[in-house]
Every structure is written in structure tokens, then in C-alpha cells.
């Protein structure tokens, strides 16, 4: 599991989906609606466990903008710390799950008695191995330090990766590569600016000006 920390637009969700695609992991993100509540979250988590419990790699992508109730974090904190939420599955769901995974249990745990307790524990072990929780939080959120204190598992269990601003050189190089046409002329949002002798990059509503000596032609007699 992972905790990705960075401001909005730094690429946390995009990188998560790309990593999940490369690793052939099913990526899931909740669909937040006005009626979404704890019961809906429990249902989604049960679905994730059912998929991961069948040895299918599953990625649960969760952002701080989806925290409709702070108790959402209590559930995820429990998943990260123990790998199991008590009472998540009803008795009839436990029996149905045991019936589904019994052939895999018999194959992979031949020395254990085939009872519901052992089979369901096997199901949880497989689910823990295949369920990857990726949290995307912004340090600018005023609740960020409070949640770190209230839900320590969110910060101590996953690997933490801080998304820092891109270096200006990287922005320039990527933009030039993407916007250069076959003739090597710059097109799109990148333009040579002779007045500043720099490159202006327009990424959405943001403009980063990178000073570079020698870029842009000087006019005759040094006049601007």
C-alpha cells in the first residue's frame, strides 16, 4: 500500500492508475454521491475483498476529497493495520465465500482441516496479499495533520511518497518534446519570447517562465 502526498494536480491519481495498469491490477475508486454513506463504503470494500480474495490483484484508490465522513478513514485504517474489518461479512456471506474459495483452499492448504474458519482465514490472507490501498492526500488540507494523529495506520502502514513540484528544466524538456513538430518548430502553447530570453510554458491556467540565456534572437542595435 502507498500514501501519496502532494498538492492537487501533481499527478498522484494518474500515476496510481498507470502503475495499476502496468502491474495488471484492477483499479477501483468509489463514486461519491449525495447518498453515499458508511453502508455504501462497506459494500464497496466487500467487493474489493471478494476480488482480491480470488488472487486478483486489486488497487483501491482513495483521495481526501472523497472523505464524506471521518469514519471512512476508520474503516481504511483498520484495513491497513489488521487486514480485516470485524463484521464486514454477514454469516450467510461468509458461508457463500467459503464455498467459492474451497477448491483453492484444498489445493493450497492441503494439511489444514477443511472447515469454514480455516477457509475464511485463507480467503482473508489471499485478500490481504492482493489488495493494495493507495491514499492520495494533500498537505494543504487543514485536516491532514489531525488525521495523522487520529488514524496512525494511514501514515505508518503504507509507503509514503511525497510529490514535489517539477523542476523547471523538466517542464521545459517535456514541453519541447511534446510540442515540437516534424520540422523542429515549436507549436501549441510553447513560444519563444525574445524580450525575456526565456520560454513561457502555458499548462492550463499556469504559466512558468524559465530564464535561459541566448534563447530568442536579439534585434539589431540592441533595441527591444
mmCIF file with all atom_site columns, C-alpha atoms in Angstrom:
data_model
loop_
_atom_site.group_PDB
_atom_site.id
_atom_site.type_symbol
_atom_site.label_atom_id
_atom_site.label_alt_id
_atom_site.label_comp_id
_atom_site.label_asym_id
_atom_site.label_entity_id
_atom_site.label_seq_id
_atom_site.pdbx_PDB_ins_code
_atom_site.Cartn_x
_atom_site.Cartn_y
_atom_site.Cartn_z
_atom_site.occupancy
_atom_site.B_iso_or_equiv
_atom_site.pdbx_formal_charge
_atom_site.auth_seq_id
_atom_site.auth_comp_id
_atom_site.auth_asym_id
_atom_site.auth_atom_id
_atom_site.pdbx_PDB_model_num
ATOM 1   C CA . UNK A 1 1   ? 0.000   0.000   0.000   1.00 0.00 ? 1   UNK A CA 1
ATOM 2   C CA . UNK A 1 2   ? 1.042   3.601   -0.507  1.00 0.00 ? 2   UNK A CA 1
ATOM 3   C CA . UNK A 1 3   ? 0.340   7.120   0.723   1.00 0.00 ? 3   UNK A CA 1
ATOM 4   C CA . UNK A 1 4   ? 0.923   9.746   -1.957  1.00 0.00 ? 4   UNK A CA 1
ATOM 5   C CA . UNK A 1 5   ? 1.270   13.263  -0.556  1.00 0.00 ? 5   UNK A CA 1
ATOM 6   C CA . UNK A 1 6   ? 1.129   16.271  -2.863  1.00 0.00 ? 6   UNK A CA 1
ATOM 7   C CA . UNK A 1 7   ? -0.962  19.230  -3.880  1.00 0.00 ? 7   UNK A CA 1
ATOM 8   C CA . UNK A 1 8   ? -3.824  18.822  -6.314  1.00 0.00 ? 8   UNK A CA 1
ATOM 9   C CA . UNK A 1 9   ? -2.754  18.314  -9.913  1.00 0.00 ? 9   UNK A CA 1
ATOM 10  C CA . UNK A 1 10  ? 0.632   16.811  -9.070  1.00 0.00 ? 10  UNK A CA 1
ATOM 11  C CA . UNK A 1 11  ? -0.250  13.501  -10.753 1.00 0.00 ? 11  UNK A CA 1
ATOM 12  C CA . UNK A 1 12  ? -0.997  11.231  -7.789  1.00 0.00 ? 12  UNK A CA 1
ATOM 13  C CA . UNK A 1 13  ? -4.098  9.614   -9.250  1.00 0.00 ? 13  UNK A CA 1
ATOM 14  C CA . UNK A 1 14  ? -2.700  9.403   -12.777 1.00 0.00 ? 14  UNK A CA 1
ATOM 15  C CA . UNK A 1 15  ? 0.442   7.671   -11.538 1.00 0.00 ? 15  UNK A CA 1
ATOM 16  C CA . UNK A 1 16  ? -1.630  5.240   -9.476  1.00 0.00 ? 16  UNK A CA 1
ATOM 17  C CA . UNK A 1 17  ? -3.756  4.254   -12.455 1.00 0.00 ? 17  UNK A CA 1
ATOM 18  C CA . UNK A 1 18  ? -0.681  3.890   -14.645 1.00 0.00 ? 18  UNK A CA 1
ATOM 19  C CA . UNK A 1 19  ? 1.058   1.691   -12.067 1.00 0.00 ? 19  UNK A CA 1
ATOM 20  C CA . UNK A 1 20  ? -2.063  -0.429  -11.679 1.00 0.00 ? 20  UNK A CA 1
ATOM 21  C CA . UNK A 1 21  ? -2.341  -0.846  -15.446 1.00 0.00 ? 21  UNK A CA 1
ATOM 22  C CA . UNK A 1 22  ? 1.311   -1.828  -15.791 1.00 0.00 ? 22  UNK A CA 1
ATOM 23  C CA . UNK A 1 23  ? 1.034   -4.376  -12.980 1.00 0.00 ? 23  UNK A CA 1
ATOM 24  C CA . UNK A 1 24  ? -2.291  -5.663  -14.371 1.00 0.00 ? 24  UNK A CA 1
ATOM 25  C CA . UNK A 1 25  ? -4.084  -4.715  -11.198 1.00 0.00 ? 25  UNK A CA 1
ATOM 26  C CA . UNK A 1 26  ? -7.759  -3.798  -11.184 1.00 0.00 ? 26  UNK A CA 1
ATOM 27  C CA . UNK A 1 27  ? -8.016  -0.172  -10.069 1.00 0.00 ? 27  UNK A CA 1
ATOM 28  C CA . UNK A 1 28  ? -11.133 0.827   -8.143  1.00 0.00 ? 28  UNK A CA 1
ATOM 29  C CA . UNK A 1 29  ? -12.262 4.259   -6.925  1.00 0.00 ? 29  UNK A CA 1
ATOM 30  C CA . UNK A 1 30  ? -15.507 4.993   -5.135  1.00 0.00 ? 30  UNK A CA 1
ATOM 31  C CA . UNK A 1 31  ? -18.181 7.029   -6.898  1.00 0.00 ? 31  UNK A CA 1
ATOM 32  C CA . UNK A 1 32  ? -19.155 9.693   -4.391  1.00 0.00 ? 32  UNK A CA 1
ATOM 33  C CA . UNK A 1 33  ? -22.815 10.746  -4.436  1.00 0.00 ? 33  UNK A CA 1
ATOM 34  C CA . UNK A 1 34  ? -25.134 12.601  -2.079  1.00 0.00 ? 34  UNK A CA 1
ATOM 35  C CA . UNK A 1 35  ? -26.436 9.311   -0.726  1.00 0.00 ? 35  UNK A CA 1
ATOM 36  C CA . UNK A 1 36  ? -23.044 7.619   -0.365  1.00 0.00 ? 36  UNK A CA 1
ATOM 37  C CA . UNK A 1 37  ? -22.620 6.572   3.276   1.00 0.00 ? 37  UNK A CA 1
ATOM 38  C CA . UNK A 1 38  ? -20.920 4.028   5.525   1.00 0.00 ? 38  UNK A CA 1
ATOM 39  C CA . UNK A 1 39  ? -23.124 1.207   4.256   1.00 0.00 ? 39  UNK A CA 1
ATOM 40  C CA . UNK A 1 40  ? -22.127 2.010   0.673   1.00 0.00 ? 40  UNK A CA 1
ATOM 41  C CA . UNK A 1 41  ? -18.446 2.060   1.645   1.00 0.00 ? 41  UNK A CA 1
ATOM 42  C CA . UNK A 1 42  ? -18.813 -1.318  3.375   1.00 0.00 ? 42  UNK A CA 1
ATOM 43  C CA . UNK A 1 43  ? -20.390 -2.740  0.235   1.00 0.00 ? 43  UNK A CA 1
ATOM 44  C CA . UNK A 1 44  ? -17.539 -1.425  -1.908  1.00 0.00 ? 44  UNK A CA 1
ATOM 45  C CA . UNK A 1 45  ? -14.930 -2.841  0.472   1.00 0.00 ? 45  UNK A CA 1
ATOM 46  C CA . UNK A 1 46  ? -16.694 -6.221  0.443   1.00 0.00 ? 46  UNK A CA 1
ATOM 47  C CA . UNK A 1 47  ? -16.475 -6.176  -3.339  1.00 0.00 ? 47  UNK A CA 1
ATOM 48  C CA . UNK A 1 48  ? -12.760 -5.399  -3.149  1.00 0.00 ? 48  UNK A CA 1
ATOM 49  C CA . UNK A 1 49  ? -12.206 -8.291  -0.730  1.00 0.00 ? 49  UNK A CA 1
ATOM 50  C CA . UNK A 1 50  ? -14.128 -10.688 -2.955  1.00 0.00 ? 50  UNK A CA 1
ATOM 51  C CA . UNK A 1 51  ? -11.978 -9.749  -5.942  1.00 0.00 ? 51  UNK A CA 1
ATOM 52  C CA . UNK A 1 52  ? -8.666  -9.753  -4.062  1.00 0.00 ? 52  UNK A CA 1
ATOM 53  C CA . UNK A 1 53  ? -9.616  -12.955 -2.217  1.00 0.00 ? 53  UNK A CA 1
ATOM 54  C CA . UNK A 1 54  ? -9.666  -14.764 -5.544  1.00 0.00 ? 54  UNK A CA 1
ATOM 55  C CA . UNK A 1 55  ? -5.999  -13.884 -6.107  1.00 0.00 ? 55  UNK A CA 1
ATOM 56  C CA . UNK A 1 56  ? -6.815  -10.949 -8.422  1.00 0.00 ? 56  UNK A CA 1
ATOM 57  C CA . UNK A 1 57  ? -4.524  -8.000  -7.807  1.00 0.00 ? 57  UNK A CA 1
ATOM 58  C CA . UNK A 1 58  ? -6.733  -5.055  -6.799  1.00 0.00 ? 58  UNK A CA 1
ATOM 59  C CA . UNK A 1 59  ? -5.865  -1.402  -6.195  1.00 0.00 ? 59  UNK A CA 1
ATOM 60  C CA . UNK A 1 60  ? -8.138  0.744   -4.040  1.00 0.00 ? 60  UNK A CA 1
ATOM 61  C CA . UNK A 1 61  ? -7.555  4.398   -4.918  1.00 0.00 ? 61  UNK A CA 1
ATOM 62  C CA . UNK A 1 62  ? -8.874  6.774   -2.260  1.00 0.00 ? 62  UNK A CA 1
ATOM 63  C CA . UNK A 1 63  ? -8.422  10.557  -2.100  1.00 0.00 ? 63  UNK A CA 1
ATOM 64  C CA . UNK A 1 64  ? -9.033  13.072  0.672   1.00 0.00 ? 64  UNK A CA 1
ATOM 65  C CA . UNK A 1 65  ? -11.730 14.719  -1.460  1.00 0.00 ? 65  UNK A CA 1
ATOM 66  C CA . UNK A 1 66  ? -13.784 11.515  -1.047  1.00 0.00 ? 66  UNK A CA 1
ATOM 67  C CA . UNK A 1 67  ? -13.828 11.635  2.745   1.00 0.00 ? 67  UNK A CA 1
ATOM 68  C CA . UNK A 1 68  ? -17.514 12.386  3.223   1.00 0.00 ? 68  UNK A CA 1
ATOM 69  C CA . UNK A 1 69  ? -17.367 11.100  6.795   1.00 0.00 ? 69  UNK A CA 1
ATOM 70  C CA . UNK A 1 70  ? -14.294 10.795  9.017   1.00 0.00 ? 70  UNK A CA 1
ATOM 71  C CA . UNK A 1 71  ? -15.440 7.263   9.832   1.00 0.00 ? 71  UNK A CA 1
ATOM 72  C CA . UNK A 1 72  ? -14.453 6.352   6.275   1.00 0.00 ? 72  UNK A CA 1
ATOM 73  C CA . UNK A 1 73  ? -10.867 6.706   7.440   1.00 0.00 ? 73  UNK A CA 1
ATOM 74  C CA . UNK A 1 74  ? -11.540 4.483   10.457  1.00 0.00 ? 74  UNK A CA 1
ATOM 75  C CA . UNK A 1 75  ? -12.511 1.663   8.092   1.00 0.00 ? 75  UNK A CA 1
ATOM 76  C CA . UNK A 1 76  ? -9.444  2.136   5.893   1.00 0.00 ? 76  UNK A CA 1
ATOM 77  C CA . UNK A 1 77  ? -7.223  2.472   8.960   1.00 0.00 ? 77  UNK A CA 1
ATOM 78  C CA . UNK A 1 78  ? -8.471  -0.928  10.149  1.00 0.00 ? 78  UNK A CA 1
ATOM 79  C CA . UNK A 1 79  ? -7.859  -2.496  6.728   1.00 0.00 ? 79  UNK A CA 1
ATOM 80  C CA . UNK A 1 80  ? -4.264  -1.238  6.705   1.00 0.00 ? 80  UNK A CA 1
ATOM 81  C CA . UNK A 1 81  ? -3.468  -2.227  10.287  1.00 0.00 ? 81  UNK A CA 1
ATOM 82  C CA . UNK A 1 82  ? -5.198  -5.621  10.586  1.00 0.00 ? 82  UNK A CA 1
ATOM 83  C CA . UNK A 1 83  ? -6.277  -6.572  7.066   1.00 0.00 ? 83  UNK A CA 1
ATOM 84  C CA . UNK A 1 84  ? -9.786  -7.359  8.284   1.00 0.00 ? 84  UNK A CA 1
ATOM 85  C CA . UNK A 1 85  ? -12.858 -5.375  9.326   1.00 0.00 ? 85  UNK A CA 1
ATOM 86  C CA . UNK A 1 86  ? -14.838 -7.239  12.007  1.00 0.00 ? 86  UNK A CA 1
ATOM 87  C CA . UNK A 1 87  ? -18.435 -7.794  10.963  1.00 0.00 ? 87  UNK A CA 1
ATOM 88  C CA . UNK A 1 88  ? -17.842 -6.773  7.364   1.00 0.00 ? 88  UNK A CA 1
ATOM 89  C CA . UNK A 1 89  ? -19.325 -10.041 6.074   1.00 0.00 ? 89  UNK A CA 1
ATOM 90  C CA . UNK A 1 90  ? -22.622 -11.433 7.341   1.00 0.00 ? 90  UNK A CA 1
ATOM 91  C CA . UNK A 1 91  ? -22.827 -15.127 8.243   1.00 0.00 ? 91  UNK A CA 1
ATOM 92  C CA . UNK A 1 92  ? -24.522 -16.094 5.004   1.00 0.00 ? 92  UNK A CA 1
ATOM 93  C CA . UNK A 1 93  ? -21.891 -14.143 3.042   1.00 0.00 ? 93  UNK A CA 1
ATOM 94  C CA . UNK A 1 94  ? -19.130 -15.960 4.935   1.00 0.00 ? 94  UNK A CA 1
ATOM 95  C CA . UNK A 1 95  ? -20.646 -19.329 4.033   1.00 0.00 ? 95  UNK A CA 1
ATOM 96  C CA . UNK A 1 96  ? -21.025 -18.343 0.381   1.00 0.00 ? 96  UNK A CA 1
ATOM 97  C CA . UNK A 1 97  ? -17.446 -17.073 0.259   1.00 0.00 ? 97  UNK A CA 1
ATOM 98  C CA . UNK A 1 98  ? -16.136 -20.261 1.842   1.00 0.00 ? 98  UNK A CA 1
ATOM 99  C CA . UNK A 1 99  ? -17.924 -22.288 -0.801  1.00 0.00 ? 99  UNK A CA 1
ATOM 100 C CA . UNK A 1 100 ? -16.358 -20.214 -3.565  1.00 0.00 ? 100 UNK A CA 1
ATOM 101 C CA . UNK A 1 101 ? -12.757 -20.462 -2.327  1.00 0.00 ? 101 UNK A CA 1
ATOM 102 C CA . UNK A 1 102 ? -12.907 -24.048 -1.034  1.00 0.00 ? 102 UNK A CA 1
ATOM 103 C CA . UNK A 1 103 ? -11.223 -25.559 -4.139  1.00 0.00 ? 103 UNK A CA 1
ATOM 104 C CA . UNK A 1 104 ? -8.344  -23.070 -3.891  1.00 0.00 ? 104 UNK A CA 1
ATOM 105 C CA . UNK A 1 105 ? -8.050  -23.775 -0.159  1.00 0.00 ? 105 UNK A CA 1
ATOM 106 C CA . UNK A 1 106 ? -7.876  -27.521 -0.726  1.00 0.00 ? 106 UNK A CA 1
ATOM 107 C CA . UNK A 1 107 ? -5.159  -27.024 -3.324  1.00 0.00 ? 107 UNK A CA 1
ATOM 108 C CA . UNK A 1 108 ? -3.005  -24.544 -1.398  1.00 0.00 ? 108 UNK A CA 1
ATOM 109 C CA . UNK A 1 109 ? -3.610  -25.672 2.204   1.00 0.00 ? 109 UNK A CA 1
ATOM 110 C CA . UNK A 1 110 ? -3.793  -29.481 1.942   1.00 0.00 ? 110 UNK A CA 1
ATOM 111 C CA . UNK A 1 111 ? -2.599  -30.021 5.507   1.00 0.00 ? 111 UNK A CA 1
ATOM 112 C CA . UNK A 1 112 ? -5.329  -27.938 7.154   1.00 0.00 ? 112 UNK A CA 1
ATOM 113 C CA . UNK A 1 113 ? -8.818  -29.238 8.043   1.00 0.00 ? 113 UNK A CA 1
ATOM 114 C CA . UNK A 1 114 ? -11.492 -28.054 5.637   1.00 0.00 ? 114 UNK A CA 1
ATOM 115 C CA . UNK A 1 115 ? -13.742 -26.107 7.964   1.00 0.00 ? 115 UNK A CA 1
ATOM 116 C CA . UNK A 1 116 ? -15.295 -22.705 7.475   1.00 0.00 ? 116 UNK A CA 1
ATOM 117 C CA . UNK A 1 117 ? -12.954 -20.970 9.921   1.00 0.00 ? 117 UNK A CA 1
ATOM 118 C CA . UNK A 1 118 ? -9.815  -22.145 8.128   1.00 0.00 ? 118 UNK A CA 1
ATOM 119 C CA . UNK A 1 119 ? -11.254 -21.482 4.679   1.00 0.00 ? 119 UNK A CA 1
ATOM 120 C CA . UNK A 1 120 ? -12.352 -17.952 5.562   1.00 0.00 ? 120 UNK A CA 1
ATOM 121 C CA . UNK A 1 121 ? -8.984  -17.191 7.157   1.00 0.00 ? 121 UNK A CA 1
ATOM 122 C CA . UNK A 1 122 ? -7.348  -18.382 3.945   1.00 0.00 ? 122 UNK A CA 1
ATOM 123 C CA . UNK A 1 123 ? -9.652  -16.062 1.996   1.00 0.00 ? 123 UNK A CA 1
ATOM 124 C CA . UNK A 1 124 ? -8.584  -13.111 4.170   1.00 0.00 ? 124 UNK A CA 1
ATOM 125 C CA . UNK A 1 125 ? -4.887  -13.982 3.759   1.00 0.00 ? 125 UNK A CA 1
ATOM 126 C CA . UNK A 1 126 ? -5.205  -14.016 -0.023  1.00 0.00 ? 126 UNK A CA 1
ATOM 127 C CA . UNK A 1 127 ? -7.203  -10.781 0.055   1.00 0.00 ? 127 UNK A CA 1
ATOM 128 C CA . UNK A 1 128 ? -4.533  -9.051  2.172   1.00 0.00 ? 128 UNK A CA 1
ATOM 129 C CA . UNK A 1 129 ? -1.826  -10.156 -0.239  1.00 0.00 ? 129 UNK A CA 1
ATOM 130 C CA . UNK A 1 130 ? -3.677  -8.862  -3.307  1.00 0.00 ? 130 UNK A CA 1
ATOM 131 C CA . UNK A 1 131 ? -5.421  -5.716  -2.051  1.00 0.00 ? 131 UNK A CA 1
ATOM 132 C CA . UNK A 1 132 ? -3.319  -2.569  -2.421  1.00 0.00 ? 132 UNK A CA 1
ATOM 133 C CA . UNK A 1 133 ? -4.644  0.611   -0.828  1.00 0.00 ? 133 UNK A CA 1
ATOM 134 C CA . UNK A 1 134 ? -3.352  3.851   -2.346  1.00 0.00 ? 134 UNK A CA 1
ATOM 135 C CA . UNK A 1 135 ? -4.222  7.050   -0.466  1.00 0.00 ? 135 UNK A CA 1
ATOM 136 C CA . UNK A 1 136 ? -3.855  10.422  -2.199  1.00 0.00 ? 136 UNK A CA 1
ATOM 137 C CA . UNK A 1 137 ? -3.706  13.269  0.324   1.00 0.00 ? 137 UNK A CA 1
ATOM 138 C CA . UNK A 1 138 ? -2.878  16.934  0.027   1.00 0.00 ? 138 UNK A CA 1
ATOM 139 C CA . UNK A 1 139 ? -0.652  18.520  2.720   1.00 0.00 ? 139 UNK A CA 1
ATOM 140 C CA . UNK A 1 140 ? -2.568  21.773  2.152   1.00 0.00 ? 140 UNK A CA 1
ATOM 141 C CA . UNK A 1 141 ? -5.706  20.250  3.642   1.00 0.00 ? 141 UNK A CA 1
ATOM 142 C CA . UNK A 1 142 ? -6.181  21.590  7.170   1.00 0.00 ? 142 UNK A CA 1
ATOM 143 C CA . UNK A 1 143 ? -7.291  18.125  8.325   1.00 0.00 ? 143 UNK A CA 1
ATOM 144 C CA . UNK A 1 144 ? -4.058  16.479  7.172   1.00 0.00 ? 144 UNK A CA 1
ATOM 145 C CA . UNK A 1 145 ? -2.128  16.784  10.500  1.00 0.00 ? 145 UNK A CA 1
ATOM 146 C CA . UNK A 1 146 ? -5.252  15.993  12.540  1.00 0.00 ? 146 UNK A CA 1
ATOM 147 C CA . UNK A 1 147 ? -5.885  12.787  10.607  1.00 0.00 ? 147 UNK A CA 1
ATOM 148 C CA . UNK A 1 148 ? -2.259  11.783  11.074  1.00 0.00 ? 148 UNK A CA 1
ATOM 149 C CA . UNK A 1 149 ? -2.871  11.806  14.822  1.00 0.00 ? 149 UNK A CA 1
ATOM 150 C CA . UNK A 1 150 ? -6.332  10.217  14.799  1.00 0.00 ? 150 UNK A CA 1
ATOM 151 C CA . UNK A 1 151 ? -5.599  7.443   12.302  1.00 0.00 ? 151 UNK A CA 1
ATOM 152 C CA . UNK A 1 152 ? -1.928  6.428   12.685  1.00 0.00 ? 152 UNK A CA 1
ATOM 153 C CA . UNK A 1 153 ? -2.319  3.379   10.458  1.00 0.00 ? 153 UNK A CA 1
ATOM 154 C CA . UNK A 1 154 ? -2.886  5.615   7.447   1.00 0.00 ? 154 UNK A CA 1
ATOM 155 C CA . UNK A 1 155 ? 0.616   7.019   7.845   1.00 0.00 ? 155 UNK A CA 1
ATOM 156 C CA . UNK A 1 156 ? 2.602   4.205   9.489   1.00 0.00 ? 156 UNK A CA 1
ATOM 157 C CA . UNK A 1 157 ? 1.474   1.217   7.418   1.00 0.00 ? 157 UNK A CA 1
ATOM 158 C CA . UNK A 1 158 ? 1.801   2.336   3.771   1.00 0.00 ? 158 UNK A CA 1
ATOM 159 C CA . UNK A 1 159 ? 4.901   3.538   1.988   1.00 0.00 ? 159 UNK A CA 1
ATOM 160 C CA . UNK A 1 160 ? 4.870   7.354   1.803   1.00 0.00 ? 160 UNK A CA 1
ATOM 161 C CA . UNK A 1 161 ? 5.824   9.179   -1.376  1.00 0.00 ? 161 UNK A CA 1
ATOM 162 C CA . UNK A 1 162 ? 5.947   12.977  -1.455  1.00 0.00 ? 162 UNK A CA 1
ATOM 163 C CA . UNK A 1 163 ? 5.106   14.597  -4.795  1.00 0.00 ? 163 UNK A CA 1
ATOM 164 C CA . UNK A 1 164 ? 7.324   17.658  -5.074  1.00 0.00 ? 164 UNK A CA 1
ATOM 165 C CA . UNK A 1 165 ? 6.993   20.373  -7.760  1.00 0.00 ? 165 UNK A CA 1
ATOM 166 C CA . UNK A 1 166 ? 8.564   19.505  -11.095 1.00 0.00 ? 166 UNK A CA 1
ATOM 167 C CA . UNK A 1 167 ? 11.959  21.109  -11.749 1.00 0.00 ? 167 UNK A CA 1
ATOM 168 C CA . UNK A 1 168 ? 11.772  23.866  -14.336 1.00 0.00 ? 168 UNK A CA 1
ATOM 169 C CA . UNK A 1 169 ? 14.248  22.067  -16.609 1.00 0.00 ? 169 UNK A CA 1
ATOM 170 C CA . UNK A 1 170 ? 11.973  19.031  -16.634 1.00 0.00 ? 170 UNK A CA 1
ATOM 171 C CA . UNK A 1 171 ? 8.955   21.144  -17.556 1.00 0.00 ? 171 UNK A CA 1
ATOM 172 C CA . UNK A 1 172 ? 10.877  22.744  -20.413 1.00 0.00 ? 172 UNK A CA 1
ATOM 173 C CA . UNK A 1 173 ? 12.242  19.468  -21.786 1.00 0.00 ? 173 UNK A CA 1
ATOM 174 C CA . UNK A 1 174 ? 8.926   17.619  -21.663 1.00 0.00 ? 174 UNK A CA 1
ATOM 175 C CA . UNK A 1 175 ? 7.052   20.536  -23.228 1.00 0.00 ? 175 UNK A CA 1
ATOM 176 C CA . UNK A 1 176 ? 9.584   20.959  -26.043 1.00 0.00 ? 176 UNK A CA 1
ATOM 177 C CA . UNK A 1 177 ? 9.483   17.245  -26.850 1.00 0.00 ? 177 UNK A CA 1
ATOM 178 C CA . UNK A 1 178 ? 5.688   17.103  -26.884 1.00 0.00 ? 178 UNK A CA 1
ATOM 179 C CA . UNK A 1 179 ? 5.047   20.285  -28.797 1.00 0.00 ? 179 UNK A CA 1
ATOM 180 C CA . UNK A 1 180 ? 7.795   20.115  -31.402 1.00 0.00 ? 180 UNK A CA 1
ATOM 181 C CA . UNK A 1 181 ? 6.555   19.171  -34.863 1.00 0.00 ? 181 UNK A CA 1
ATOM 182 C CA . UNK A 1 182 ? 8.376   17.207  -37.530 1.00 0.00 ? 182 UNK A CA 1
ATOM 183 C CA . UNK A 1 183 ? 10.305  20.282  -38.678 1.00 0.00 ? 183 UNK A CA 1
ATOM 184 C CA . UNK A 1 184 ? 11.501  21.028  -35.180 1.00 0.00 ? 184 UNK A CA 1
ATOM 185 C CA . UNK A 1 185 ? 9.394   24.152  -34.916 1.00 0.00 ? 185 UNK A CA 1
ATOM 186 C CA . UNK A 1 186 ? 7.659   24.812  -31.617 1.00 0.00 ? 186 UNK A CA 1
ATOM 187 C CA . UNK A 1 187 ? 3.882   24.772  -31.731 1.00 0.00 ? 187 UNK A CA 1
ATOM 188 C CA . UNK A 1 188 ? 0.980   24.815  -29.292 1.00 0.00 ? 188 UNK A CA 1
ATOM 189 C CA . UNK A 1 189 ? 1.421   26.606  -26.019 1.00 0.00 ? 189 UNK A CA 1
ATOM 190 C CA . UNK A 1 190 ? 5.199   26.962  -26.141 1.00 0.00 ? 190 UNK A CA 1
ATOM 191 C CA . UNK A 1 191 ? 6.637   30.075  -27.707 1.00 0.00 ? 191 UNK A CA 1
ATOM 192 C CA . UNK A 1 192 ? 9.974   31.751  -27.918 1.00 0.00 ? 192 UNK A CA 1
ATOM 193 C CA . UNK A 1 193 ? 9.989   35.087  -26.190 1.00 0.00 ? 193 UNK A CA 1
ATOM 194 C CA . UNK A 1 194 ? 12.776  37.415  -27.233 1.00 0.00 ? 194 UNK A CA 1
ATOM 195 C CA . UNK A 1 195 ? 12.005  40.084  -24.680 1.00 0.00 ? 195 UNK A CA 1
ATOM 196 C CA . UNK A 1 196 ? 12.679  37.856  -21.694 1.00 0.00 ? 196 UNK A CA 1
ATOM 197 C CA . UNK A 1 197 ? 15.001  35.455  -23.480 1.00 0.00 ? 197 UNK A CA 1
ATOM 198 C CA . UNK A 1 198 ? 13.054  32.649  -21.908 1.00 0.00 ? 198 UNK A CA 1
ATOM 199 C CA . UNK A 1 199 ? 10.473  30.014  -22.636 1.00 0.00 ? 199 UNK A CA 1
ATOM 200 C CA . UNK A 1 200 ? 6.889   30.512  -21.492 1.00 0.00 ? 200 UNK A CA 1
ATOM 201 C CA . UNK A 1 201 ? 5.032   27.343  -20.723 1.00 0.00 ? 201 UNK A CA 1
ATOM 202 C CA . UNK A 1 202 ? 1.262   27.501  -20.516 1.00 0.00 ? 202 UNK A CA 1
ATOM 203 C CA . UNK A 1 203 ? -0.089  24.440  -18.718 1.00 0.00 ? 203 UNK A CA 1
ATOM 204 C CA . UNK A 1 204 ? -3.771  25.015  -18.216 1.00 0.00 ? 204 UNK A CA 1
ATOM 205 C CA . UNK A 1 205 ? -4.039  28.288  -16.350 1.00 0.00 ? 205 UNK A CA 1
ATOM 206 C CA . UNK A 1 206 ? -0.443  28.202  -15.097 1.00 0.00 ? 206 UNK A CA 1
ATOM 207 C CA . UNK A 1 207 ? 2.499   29.881  -16.819 1.00 0.00 ? 207 UNK A CA 1
ATOM 208 C CA . UNK A 1 208 ? 6.033   29.123  -15.804 1.00 0.00 ? 208 UNK A CA 1
ATOM 209 C CA . UNK A 1 209 ? 8.720   31.435  -17.113 1.00 0.00 ? 209 UNK A CA 1
ATOM 210 C CA . UNK A 1 210 ? 12.156  29.886  -17.311 1.00 0.00 ? 210 UNK A CA 1
ATOM 211 C CA . UNK A 1 211 ? 15.040  32.255  -17.981 1.00 0.00 ? 211 UNK A CA 1
ATOM 212 C CA . UNK A 1 212 ? 17.535  30.961  -20.496 1.00 0.00 ? 212 UNK A CA 1
ATOM 213 C CA . UNK A 1 213 ? 20.443  32.880  -21.902 1.00 0.00 ? 213 UNK A CA 1
ATOM 214 C CA . UNK A 1 214 ? 20.678  33.037  -25.659 1.00 0.00 ? 214 UNK A CA 1
ATOM 215 C CA . UNK A 1 215 ? 17.095  31.946  -26.369 1.00 0.00 ? 215 UNK A CA 1
ATOM 216 C CA . UNK A 1 216 ? 15.457  34.314  -28.815 1.00 0.00 ? 216 UNK A CA 1
ATOM 217 C CA . UNK A 1 217 ? 17.197  36.458  -31.322 1.00 0.00 ? 217 UNK A CA 1
ATOM 218 C CA . UNK A 1 218 ? 18.471  39.895  -30.362 1.00 0.00 ? 218 UNK A CA 1
ATOM 219 C CA . UNK A 1 219 ? 17.239  42.692  -32.502 1.00 0.00 ? 219 UNK A CA 1
ATOM 220 C CA . UNK A 1 220 ? 19.642  44.873  -34.416 1.00 0.00 ? 220 UNK A CA 1
ATOM 221 C CA . UNK A 1 221 ? 21.451  47.586  -32.456 1.00 0.00 ? 221 UNK A CA 1
ATOM 222 C CA . UNK A 1 222 ? 20.346  46.001  -29.204 1.00 0.00 ? 222 UNK A CA 1
ATOM 223 C CA . UNK A 1 223 ? 16.934  47.673  -29.355 1.00 0.00 ? 223 UNK A CA 1
ATOM 224 C CA . UNK A 1 224 ? 13.999  45.885  -27.745 1.00 0.00 ? 224 UNK A CA 1
#
